[in-house]
Amino acid sequence: MAAIGTDLNRFILEEERRYPNATGSLSLALTALETAAKIIASHVRMAGLADILGMAGRTNIQGEEVQKLDVLSNEIMVQHLSDSGYFYALASEELEEPVFPEKGKDGKYIIAFDPLDGSSNIDVNVNIGTIFSIHRKTHGGVEDFFQQGDRQVAAGYIVYGSSTMLVYSTGAGVNGFTLDPSVGLFLLSHPGMRLPERGKTYSLNESNYPGWEEGLRRYVDHLKEEGYTSRYIGSMVADVHRTLIKGGIFCYPSDHKNREGKLRLLYEASPMAFLVEQAGGMATTGKEEILKVRPKALHQRVPVFLGSRREIEELLRFL
Ligand code: P6P
């Protein structure tokens, strides 16, 4: 296992060496993602200051319209991933249709991402994040995005919090890197992340309790009797990051308002399910494993239950 403090680029190259047939495309694709993440992180840091300086939502000193951070983050992702030439197609939470970059027409990969999830939390300085999911290009066209999650080549997130962390997996476990702003490098800080077999917290928006199915209501009542603590930030990346480290269960279930739940399959549920399973946990829609769901539309939603094995297995007995 790589030593704490190993920088991300070296880690990616050392990972690549484990695959003799690797061409290096995925490694370079990941470094393009890393660059976009660093730039987004710098803008997220400035968000509060921009507001104080009266830039947010108005024109800045150059007379340019300052964009909403999620729109800007999307542009940064699209620009850097397109310019890399490694991605045949990009799908974004911010874009109705995929982008097929001219430079990526020979690219081997496609990527779906939420450029800045939880962006409504920016003005209250709550952690937000970027989530990404990488598949191989198959036949070309938008259909390439409708591959099951267990065929992902890589998935991960960047969480912009007290520190900026990049957490990802290429199918050989999960590793977390913390950005050292003094040198501008992501350094390995959480090697070989594993979910505890069971946790002590449950994480979901209890205001939707009346609209949940009966089995879920009984399960959450049971957790309270068992002495579990509730922890819910309302920013998926932050709630999943805590679950990945501390264990327990994160849920965004369907309810009478959101028949299919709220979270998107391609660029929220599927990448997070890939990470959680790679870290020894489980991820289900309540009816089937999230990684086995066959997508039918770019922005389709699914109910999400993910976390420690014990909590998920117990939940399924209640549903
Ligand atoms: P609610 C943020 O808006 C988000 O998309 C996810 O990051 C988060 O898990 C969820 O919505 C929170 O939704 O309905 O609890 O505010």
mmCIF file of C-alpha atoms and ligand atoms in Angstrom:
data_model
loop_
_atom_site.group_PDB
_atom_site.id
_atom_site.type_symbol
_atom_site.label_atom_id
_atom_site.label_comp_id
_atom_site.label_asym_id
_atom_site.label_seq_id
_atom_site.Cartn_x
_atom_site.Cartn_y
_atom_site.Cartn_z
ATOM 1 C CA MET A 1 0.000 0.000 0.000
ATOM 2 C CA ALA A 2 1.259 3.502 -0.886
ATOM 3 C CA ALA A 3 2.670 5.583 1.958
ATOM 4 C CA ILE A 4 0.692 8.401 3.584
ATOM 5 C CA GLY A 5 1.663 11.632 1.836
ATOM 6 C CA THR A 6 2.099 10.066 -1.603
ATOM 7 C CA ASP A 7 0.907 12.609 -4.135
ATOM 8 C CA LEU A 8 -2.062 11.699 -6.316
ATOM 9 C CA ASN A 9 -0.214 11.737 -9.646
ATOM 10 C CA ARG A 10 2.428 9.309 -8.379
ATOM 11 C CA PHE A 11 -0.299 7.129 -6.856
ATOM 12 C CA ILE A 12 -2.214 7.035 -10.172
ATOM 13 C CA LEU A 13 0.953 6.035 -12.066
ATOM 14 C CA GLU A 14 1.820 3.342 -9.505
ATOM 15 C CA GLU A 15 -1.750 2.006 -9.766
ATOM 16 C CA GLU A 16 -1.398 1.938 -13.564
ATOM 17 C CA ARG A 17 1.747 -0.228 -13.286
ATOM 18 C CA ARG A 18 -0.398 -2.972 -11.733
ATOM 19 C CA TYR A 19 -2.169 -3.378 -15.107
ATOM 20 C CA PRO A 20 0.418 -4.425 -17.784
ATOM 21 C CA ASN A 21 -2.055 -3.740 -20.599
ATOM 22 C CA ALA A 22 -2.858 -0.241 -19.375
ATOM 23 C CA THR A 23 -2.288 2.423 -22.024
ATOM 24 C CA GLY A 24 -2.206 5.285 -19.529
ATOM 25 C CA SER A 25 -5.426 6.838 -20.852
ATOM 26 C CA LEU A 26 -7.309 6.407 -17.592
ATOM 27 C CA SER A 27 -4.375 7.819 -15.630
ATOM 28 C CA LEU A 28 -4.310 10.928 -17.784
ATOM 29 C CA ALA A 29 -8.102 11.186 -17.681
ATOM 30 C CA LEU A 30 -7.950 11.184 -13.881
ATOM 31 C CA THR A 31 -5.295 13.904 -13.862
ATOM 32 C CA ALA A 32 -7.571 16.111 -15.984
ATOM 33 C CA LEU A 33 -10.252 15.580 -13.353
ATOM 34 C CA GLU A 34 -7.751 16.444 -10.612
ATOM 35 C CA THR A 35 -6.924 19.764 -12.287
ATOM 36 C CA ALA A 36 -10.609 20.677 -12.624
ATOM 37 C CA ALA A 37 -11.125 19.790 -8.952
ATOM 38 C CA LYS A 38 -8.311 22.113 -7.823
ATOM 39 C CA ILE A 39 -9.755 25.012 -9.817
ATOM 40 C CA ILE A 40 -13.272 24.428 -8.488
ATOM 41 C CA ALA A 41 -11.848 24.222 -4.952
ATOM 42 C CA SER A 42 -10.217 27.635 -5.383
ATOM 43 C CA HIS A 43 -13.542 29.175 -6.474
ATOM 44 C CA VAL A 44 -15.465 27.467 -3.647
ATOM 45 C CA ARG A 45 -12.995 28.966 -1.157
ATOM 46 C CA MET A 46 -13.663 32.423 -2.633
ATOM 47 C CA ALA A 47 -17.489 32.019 -2.659
ATOM 48 C CA GLY A 48 -18.017 33.761 0.658
ATOM 49 C CA LEU A 49 -15.469 36.452 -0.149
ATOM 50 C CA ALA A 50 -17.003 37.026 -3.591
ATOM 51 C CA ASP A 51 -20.309 37.676 -1.905
ATOM 52 C CA ILE A 52 -18.721 40.138 0.561
ATOM 53 C CA LEU A 53 -16.979 41.930 -2.330
ATOM 54 C CA GLY A 54 -20.383 42.210 -3.981
ATOM 55 C CA MET A 55 -19.257 40.075 -6.946
ATOM 56 C CA ALA A 56 -21.662 37.176 -6.595
ATOM 57 C CA GLY A 57 -24.572 37.466 -8.985
ATOM 58 C CA ARG A 58 -23.408 40.885 -10.229
ATOM 59 C CA THR A 59 -20.523 42.162 -12.365
ATOM 60 C CA ASN A 60 -16.967 41.966 -11.067
ATOM 61 C CA ILE A 61 -14.251 44.623 -11.395
ATOM 62 C CA GLN A 62 -13.663 43.541 -15.024
ATOM 63 C CA GLY A 63 -17.345 44.179 -15.683
ATOM 64 C CA GLU A 64 -17.929 40.408 -16.180
ATOM 65 C CA GLU A 65 -21.073 38.782 -14.864
ATOM 66 C CA VAL A 66 -20.055 36.546 -11.905
ATOM 67 C CA GLN A 67 -21.698 33.173 -12.407
ATOM 68 C CA LYS A 68 -23.404 30.941 -9.872
ATOM 69 C CA LEU A 69 -20.798 28.532 -8.515
ATOM 70 C CA ASP A 70 -22.531 25.405 -9.816
ATOM 71 C CA VAL A 71 -22.739 26.839 -13.351
ATOM 72 C CA LEU A 72 -19.077 27.902 -13.154
ATOM 73 C CA SER A 73 -18.055 24.481 -11.770
ATOM 74 C CA ASN A 74 -19.841 22.812 -14.660
ATOM 75 C CA GLU A 75 -17.976 24.990 -17.180
ATOM 76 C CA ILE A 76 -14.646 24.162 -15.511
ATOM 77 C CA MET A 77 -15.386 20.418 -15.656
ATOM 78 C CA VAL A 78 -16.595 20.529 -19.278
ATOM 79 C CA GLN A 79 -13.583 22.588 -20.399
ATOM 80 C CA HIS A 80 -10.865 20.507 -18.715
ATOM 81 C CA LEU A 81 -12.380 17.108 -19.471
ATOM 82 C CA SER A 82 -13.049 18.084 -23.104
ATOM 83 C CA ASP A 83 -9.549 19.520 -23.598
ATOM 84 C CA SER A 84 -7.952 16.355 -22.195
ATOM 85 C CA GLY A 85 -9.095 14.390 -25.284
ATOM 86 C CA TYR A 86 -9.639 11.279 -23.118
ATOM 87 C CA PHE A 87 -13.431 11.506 -22.865
ATOM 88 C CA TYR A 88 -15.676 10.620 -25.816
ATOM 89 C CA ALA A 89 -18.716 12.042 -24.020
ATOM 90 C CA LEU A 90 -19.592 14.027 -20.907
ATOM 91 C CA ALA A 91 -22.946 14.055 -19.087
ATOM 92 C CA SER A 92 -23.607 16.627 -16.370
ATOM 93 C CA GLU A 93 -26.363 17.313 -13.850
ATOM 94 C CA GLU A 94 -26.270 20.843 -15.270
ATOM 95 C CA LEU A 95 -26.780 19.817 -18.926
ATOM 96 C CA GLU A 96 -29.952 18.372 -20.454
ATOM 97 C CA GLU A 97 -27.966 16.434 -23.102
ATOM 98 C CA PRO A 98 -24.422 14.981 -23.194
ATOM 99 C CA VAL A 99 -21.458 16.835 -24.714
ATOM 100 C CA PHE A 100 -19.324 15.018 -27.343
ATOM 101 C CA PRO A 101 -16.009 16.973 -27.363
ATOM 102 C CA GLU A 102 -14.286 17.315 -30.755
ATOM 103 C CA LYS A 103 -10.940 16.488 -29.112
ATOM 104 C CA GLY A 104 -12.425 13.405 -27.462
ATOM 105 C CA LYS A 105 -13.756 11.676 -30.591
ATOM 106 C CA ASP A 106 -11.144 8.909 -30.143
ATOM 107 C CA GLY A 107 -11.505 8.883 -26.366
ATOM 108 C CA LYS A 108 -11.971 5.498 -24.660
ATOM 109 C CA TYR A 109 -14.082 6.779 -21.765
ATOM 110 C CA ILE A 110 -17.295 8.572 -20.959
ATOM 111 C CA ILE A 111 -17.933 10.482 -17.749
ATOM 112 C CA ALA A 112 -21.075 11.544 -15.877
ATOM 113 C CA PHE A 113 -20.747 14.103 -13.120
ATOM 114 C CA ASP A 114 -22.518 16.434 -10.752
ATOM 115 C CA PRO A 115 -20.160 19.419 -10.846
ATOM 116 C CA LEU A 116 -21.263 20.895 -7.540
ATOM 117 C CA ASP A 117 -23.760 18.848 -5.586
ATOM 118 C CA GLY A 118 -25.466 20.500 -2.642
ATOM 119 C CA SER A 119 -24.724 23.959 -4.042
ATOM 120 C CA SER A 120 -27.710 25.390 -2.130
ATOM 121 C CA ASN A 121 -25.483 24.983 0.952
ATOM 122 C CA ILE A 122 -22.776 27.360 -0.316
ATOM 123 C CA ASP A 123 -24.170 30.497 1.289
ATOM 124 C CA VAL A 124 -24.304 28.798 4.698
ATOM 125 C CA ASN A 125 -20.744 27.450 4.325
ATOM 126 C CA VAL A 126 -21.771 23.798 4.493
ATOM 127 C CA ASN A 127 -19.616 21.151 2.754
ATOM 128 C CA ILE A 128 -20.449 20.605 -0.929
ATOM 129 C CA GLY A 129 -18.924 18.340 -3.544
ATOM 130 C CA THR A 130 -18.262 17.121 -7.069
ATOM 131 C CA ILE A 131 -19.263 13.530 -7.910
ATOM 132 C CA PHE A 132 -18.020 11.606 -10.968
ATOM 133 C CA SER A 133 -18.565 8.257 -12.665
ATOM 134 C CA ILE A 134 -16.383 6.929 -15.514
ATOM 135 C CA HIS A 135 -17.402 4.146 -17.924
ATOM 136 C CA ARG A 136 -15.772 2.786 -21.067
ATOM 137 C CA LYS A 137 -17.104 4.036 -24.388
ATOM 138 C CA THR A 138 -18.887 1.097 -26.052
ATOM 139 C CA HIS A 139 -20.970 1.730 -29.188
ATOM 140 C CA GLY A 140 -20.976 5.519 -29.001
ATOM 141 C CA GLY A 141 -23.899 7.889 -28.558
ATOM 142 C CA VAL A 142 -25.993 8.609 -25.470
ATOM 143 C CA GLU A 143 -26.709 4.867 -25.015
ATOM 144 C CA ASP A 144 -23.160 4.483 -23.644
ATOM 145 C CA PHE A 145 -24.389 6.188 -20.473
ATOM 146 C CA PHE A 146 -26.967 3.439 -19.876
ATOM 147 C CA GLN A 147 -24.469 0.884 -18.562
ATOM 148 C CA GLN A 148 -25.007 -0.756 -15.171
ATOM 149 C CA GLY A 149 -23.031 0.769 -12.327
ATOM 150 C CA ASP A 150 -21.008 -2.408 -11.778
ATOM 151 C CA ARG A 151 -19.322 -1.681 -15.117
ATOM 152 C CA GLN A 152 -17.822 1.599 -13.901
ATOM 153 C CA VAL A 153 -14.098 1.961 -14.587
ATOM 154 C CA ALA A 154 -13.673 4.584 -11.877
ATOM 155 C CA ALA A 155 -15.864 6.662 -9.562
ATOM 156 C CA GLY A 156 -15.337 9.183 -6.815
ATOM 157 C CA TYR A 157 -16.010 12.578 -5.348
ATOM 158 C CA ILE A 158 -14.271 15.751 -4.224
ATOM 159 C CA VAL A 159 -15.621 17.170 -0.950
ATOM 160 C CA TYR A 160 -15.005 20.886 -0.329
ATOM 161 C CA GLY A 161 -15.062 21.195 3.443
ATOM 162 C CA SER A 162 -12.687 22.094 6.260
ATOM 163 C CA SER A 163 -10.188 20.571 3.853
ATOM 164 C CA THR A 164 -10.613 19.553 0.214
ATOM 165 C CA MET A 165 -10.515 15.778 -0.253
ATOM 166 C CA LEU A 166 -10.601 13.624 -3.371
ATOM 167 C CA VAL A 167 -11.874 10.086 -2.738
ATOM 168 C CA TYR A 168 -11.941 7.592 -5.615
ATOM 169 C CA SER A 169 -11.736 3.981 -6.695
ATOM 170 C CA THR A 170 -10.787 2.230 -9.942
ATOM 171 C CA GLY A 171 -12.106 -1.082 -8.606
ATOM 172 C CA ALA A 172 -9.151 -1.960 -6.357
ATOM 173 C CA GLY A 173 -10.331 -0.382 -3.110
ATOM 174 C CA VAL A 174 -10.953 3.215 -2.079
ATOM 175 C CA ASN A 175 -8.308 5.857 -1.319
ATOM 176 C CA GLY A 176 -8.663 9.417 -0.019
ATOM 177 C CA PHE A 177 -6.365 12.333 -0.812
ATOM 178 C CA THR A 178 -6.287 15.680 0.978
ATOM 179 C CA LEU A 179 -5.354 18.856 -0.899
ATOM 180 C CA ASP A 180 -2.307 20.619 0.571
ATOM 181 C CA PRO A 181 -3.016 24.177 -0.648
ATOM 182 C CA SER A 182 0.533 25.277 0.177
ATOM 183 C CA VAL A 183 1.928 23.072 -2.600
ATOM 184 C CA GLY A 184 -1.277 22.509 -4.633
ATOM 185 C CA LEU A 185 -1.035 18.714 -4.387
ATOM 186 C CA PHE A 186 -3.561 16.072 -3.357
ATOM 187 C CA LEU A 187 -1.645 13.896 -0.855
ATOM 188 C CA LEU A 188 -2.702 10.393 0.250
ATOM 189 C CA SER A 189 -4.304 10.787 3.675
ATOM 190 C CA HIS A 190 -6.821 7.896 3.830
ATOM 191 C CA PRO A 191 -5.311 4.764 2.238
ATOM 192 C CA GLY A 192 -7.531 1.704 1.833
ATOM 193 C CA MET A 193 -10.779 3.210 3.195
ATOM 194 C CA ARG A 194 -13.100 0.561 4.702
ATOM 195 C CA LEU A 195 -16.600 1.026 6.081
ATOM 196 C CA PRO A 196 -16.981 -0.319 9.631
ATOM 197 C CA GLU A 197 -19.190 -3.475 9.708
ATOM 198 C CA ARG A 198 -21.769 -1.400 11.574
ATOM 199 C CA GLY A 199 -22.105 2.238 12.628
ATOM 200 C CA LYS A 200 -23.907 4.315 15.204
ATOM 201 C CA THR A 201 -25.649 6.881 12.982
ATOM 202 C CA TYR A 202 -28.485 7.042 10.507
ATOM 203 C CA SER A 203 -28.669 9.855 7.951
ATOM 204 C CA LEU A 204 -31.850 10.893 6.147
ATOM 205 C CA ASN A 205 -34.309 13.805 6.010
ATOM 206 C CA GLU A 206 -36.879 12.865 8.667
ATOM 207 C CA SER A 207 -39.267 15.630 7.594
ATOM 208 C CA ASN A 208 -40.341 13.156 4.877
ATOM 209 C CA TYR A 209 -41.252 10.486 7.502
ATOM 210 C CA PRO A 210 -45.021 10.713 6.845
ATOM 211 C CA GLY A 211 -44.482 9.911 3.153
ATOM 212 C CA TRP A 212 -42.206 6.886 3.655
ATOM 213 C CA GLU A 213 -43.323 3.309 3.161
ATOM 214 C CA GLU A 214 -44.376 1.581 6.399
ATOM 215 C CA GLY A 215 -41.310 -0.707 6.564
ATOM 216 C CA LEU A 216 -38.908 2.241 6.462
ATOM 217 C CA ARG A 217 -40.793 4.059 9.210
ATOM 218 C CA ARG A 218 -40.577 0.924 11.393
ATOM 219 C CA TYR A 219 -36.846 0.560 10.584
ATOM 220 C CA VAL A 220 -35.992 4.146 11.594
ATOM 221 C CA ASP A 221 -38.098 3.806 14.762
ATOM 222 C CA HIS A 222 -36.102 0.629 15.503
ATOM 223 C CA LEU A 223 -32.768 2.452 15.048
ATOM 224 C CA LYS A 224 -33.884 5.079 17.568
ATOM 225 C CA GLU A 225 -34.772 2.344 20.073
ATOM 226 C CA GLU A 226 -31.295 0.878 19.451
ATOM 227 C CA GLY A 227 -29.751 4.220 20.418
ATOM 228 C CA TYR A 228 -28.517 5.345 16.978
ATOM 229 C CA THR A 229 -27.737 9.049 16.507
ATOM 230 C CA SER A 230 -29.151 11.086 13.624
ATOM 231 C CA ARG A 231 -26.663 12.970 11.441
ATOM 232 C CA TYR A 232 -27.953 14.692 8.282
ATOM 233 C CA ILE A 233 -26.253 17.618 6.541
ATOM 234 C CA GLY A 234 -28.443 17.714 3.421
ATOM 235 C CA SER A 235 -25.399 17.577 1.146
ATOM 236 C CA MET A 236 -24.978 14.081 -0.285
ATOM 237 C CA VAL A 237 -21.186 14.195 -0.629
ATOM 238 C CA ALA A 238 -20.785 15.282 3.007
ATOM 239 C CA ASP A 239 -23.299 12.720 4.319
ATOM 240 C CA VAL A 240 -21.790 9.868 2.280
ATOM 241 C CA HIS A 241 -18.214 10.900 3.197
ATOM 242 C CA ARG A 242 -19.096 10.683 6.901
ATOM 243 C CA THR A 243 -20.817 7.311 6.342
ATOM 244 C CA LEU A 244 -17.771 5.980 4.438
ATOM 245 C CA ILE A 245 -15.512 6.890 7.364
ATOM 246 C CA LYS A 246 -17.760 6.257 10.400
ATOM 247 C CA GLY A 247 -20.170 3.629 9.045
ATOM 248 C CA GLY A 248 -23.934 3.632 9.586
ATOM 249 C CA ILE A 249 -26.546 4.262 6.897
ATOM 250 C CA PHE A 250 -27.378 7.096 4.492
ATOM 251 C CA CYS A 251 -30.763 7.156 2.794
ATOM 252 C CA TYR A 252 -32.673 9.222 0.325
ATOM 253 C CA PRO A 253 -35.814 7.077 0.021
ATOM 254 C CA SER A 254 -38.834 7.559 -2.225
ATOM 255 C CA ASP A 255 -41.783 9.255 -0.582
ATOM 256 C CA HIS A 256 -45.224 10.469 -1.604
ATOM 257 C CA LYS A 257 -43.660 13.609 -3.209
ATOM 258 C CA ASN A 258 -40.651 11.899 -4.837
ATOM 259 C CA ARG A 259 -41.900 8.546 -6.149
ATOM 260 C CA GLU A 260 -38.362 7.572 -7.338
ATOM 261 C CA GLY A 261 -36.517 9.463 -4.606
ATOM 262 C CA LYS A 262 -34.542 12.626 -5.323
ATOM 263 C CA LEU A 263 -30.994 11.506 -6.126
ATOM 264 C CA ARG A 264 -29.848 10.833 -9.674
ATOM 265 C CA LEU A 265 -28.661 7.371 -10.681
ATOM 266 C CA LEU A 266 -25.860 8.135 -13.142
ATOM 267 C CA TYR A 267 -23.894 10.776 -11.275
ATOM 268 C CA GLU A 268 -24.950 10.471 -7.624
ATOM 269 C CA ALA A 269 -26.262 7.022 -6.642
ATOM 270 C CA SER A 270 -24.135 4.867 -8.946
ATOM 271 C CA PRO A 271 -20.684 6.376 -8.197
ATOM 272 C CA MET A 272 -21.387 6.486 -4.471
ATOM 273 C CA ALA A 273 -22.630 2.878 -4.563
ATOM 274 C CA PHE A 274 -19.424 1.845 -6.360
ATOM 275 C CA LEU A 275 -17.283 3.489 -3.662
ATOM 276 C CA VAL A 276 -19.316 2.097 -0.759
ATOM 277 C CA GLU A 277 -19.189 -1.463 -2.153
ATOM 278 C CA GLN A 278 -15.461 -1.127 -2.873
ATOM 279 C CA ALA A 279 -15.068 -0.125 0.801
ATOM 280 C CA GLY A 280 -16.957 -3.228 2.027
ATOM 281 C CA GLY A 281 -20.428 -1.706 2.395
ATOM 282 C CA MET A 282 -23.723 -2.164 0.522
ATOM 283 C CA ALA A 283 -25.931 0.054 -1.647
ATOM 284 C CA THR A 284 -29.522 -0.686 -2.644
ATOM 285 C CA THR A 285 -32.633 1.001 -4.029
ATOM 286 C CA GLY A 286 -34.585 -1.050 -1.490
ATOM 287 C CA LYS A 287 -35.569 -3.410 -4.280
ATOM 288 C CA GLU A 288 -32.247 -4.156 -6.014
ATOM 289 C CA GLU A 289 -28.525 -3.376 -5.776
ATOM 290 C CA ILE A 290 -27.902 0.106 -7.141
ATOM 291 C CA LEU A 291 -24.989 -1.205 -9.223
ATOM 292 C CA LYS A 292 -27.341 -3.643 -10.987
ATOM 293 C CA VAL A 293 -29.887 -0.998 -12.057
ATOM 294 C CA ARG A 294 -29.949 -0.648 -15.852
ATOM 295 C CA PRO A 295 -30.216 3.123 -16.551
ATOM 296 C CA LYS A 296 -32.901 4.235 -19.005
ATOM 297 C CA ALA A 297 -32.448 8.012 -18.921
ATOM 298 C CA LEU A 298 -29.552 10.395 -18.194
ATOM 299 C CA HIS A 299 -31.216 12.144 -15.258
ATOM 300 C CA GLN A 300 -33.320 9.346 -13.829
ATOM 301 C CA ARG A 301 -33.750 9.208 -10.060
ATOM 302 C CA VAL A 302 -33.575 6.193 -7.746
ATOM 303 C CA PRO A 303 -34.175 5.660 -4.044
ATOM 304 C CA VAL A 304 -30.806 5.349 -2.255
ATOM 305 C CA PHE A 305 -29.891 3.315 0.842
ATOM 306 C CA LEU A 306 -26.137 2.848 1.364
ATOM 307 C CA GLY A 307 -23.713 2.184 4.190
ATOM 308 C CA SER A 308 -22.471 -0.519 6.535
ATOM 309 C CA ARG A 309 -23.389 -4.115 5.717
ATOM 310 C CA ARG A 310 -25.179 -4.698 9.043
ATOM 311 C CA GLU A 311 -27.468 -1.679 8.732
ATOM 312 C CA ILE A 312 -28.359 -2.373 5.104
ATOM 313 C CA GLU A 313 -29.084 -6.076 5.716
ATOM 314 C CA GLU A 314 -31.281 -5.132 8.681
ATOM 315 C CA LEU A 315 -33.079 -2.458 6.617
ATOM 316 C CA LEU A 316 -33.883 -5.008 3.900
ATOM 317 C CA ARG A 317 -35.528 -7.228 6.521
ATOM 318 C CA PHE A 318 -37.863 -4.340 7.396
ATOM 319 C CA LEU A 319 -38.736 -3.281 3.814
HETATM 320 P P1 P6P B 1 -33.292 17.392 1.008
HETATM 321 C C1 P6P B 1 -28.609 18.615 -2.325
HETATM 322 O O1 P6P B 1 -29.575 19.526 -2.821
HETATM 323 C C2 P6P B 1 -29.066 17.211 -2.714
HETATM 324 O O2 P6P B 1 -29.152 17.066 -4.091
HETATM 325 C C3 P6P B 1 -28.107 16.184 -2.136
HETATM 326 O O3 P6P B 1 -26.804 16.636 -2.073
HETATM 327 C C4 P6P B 1 -28.687 15.942 -0.742
HETATM 328 O O4 P6P B 1 -28.398 14.635 -0.268
HETATM 329 C C5 P6P B 1 -30.190 16.119 -0.981
HETATM 330 O O5 P6P B 1 -30.335 16.952 -2.137
HETATM 331 C C6 P6P B 1 -30.848 16.809 0.194
HETATM 332 O O6 P6P B 1 -32.247 16.868 -0.112
HETATM 333 O O7 P6P B 1 -34.642 17.118 0.394
HETATM 334 O O8 P6P B 1 -33.058 16.581 2.267
HETATM 335 O O9 P6P B 1 -32.982 18.858 1.196
#
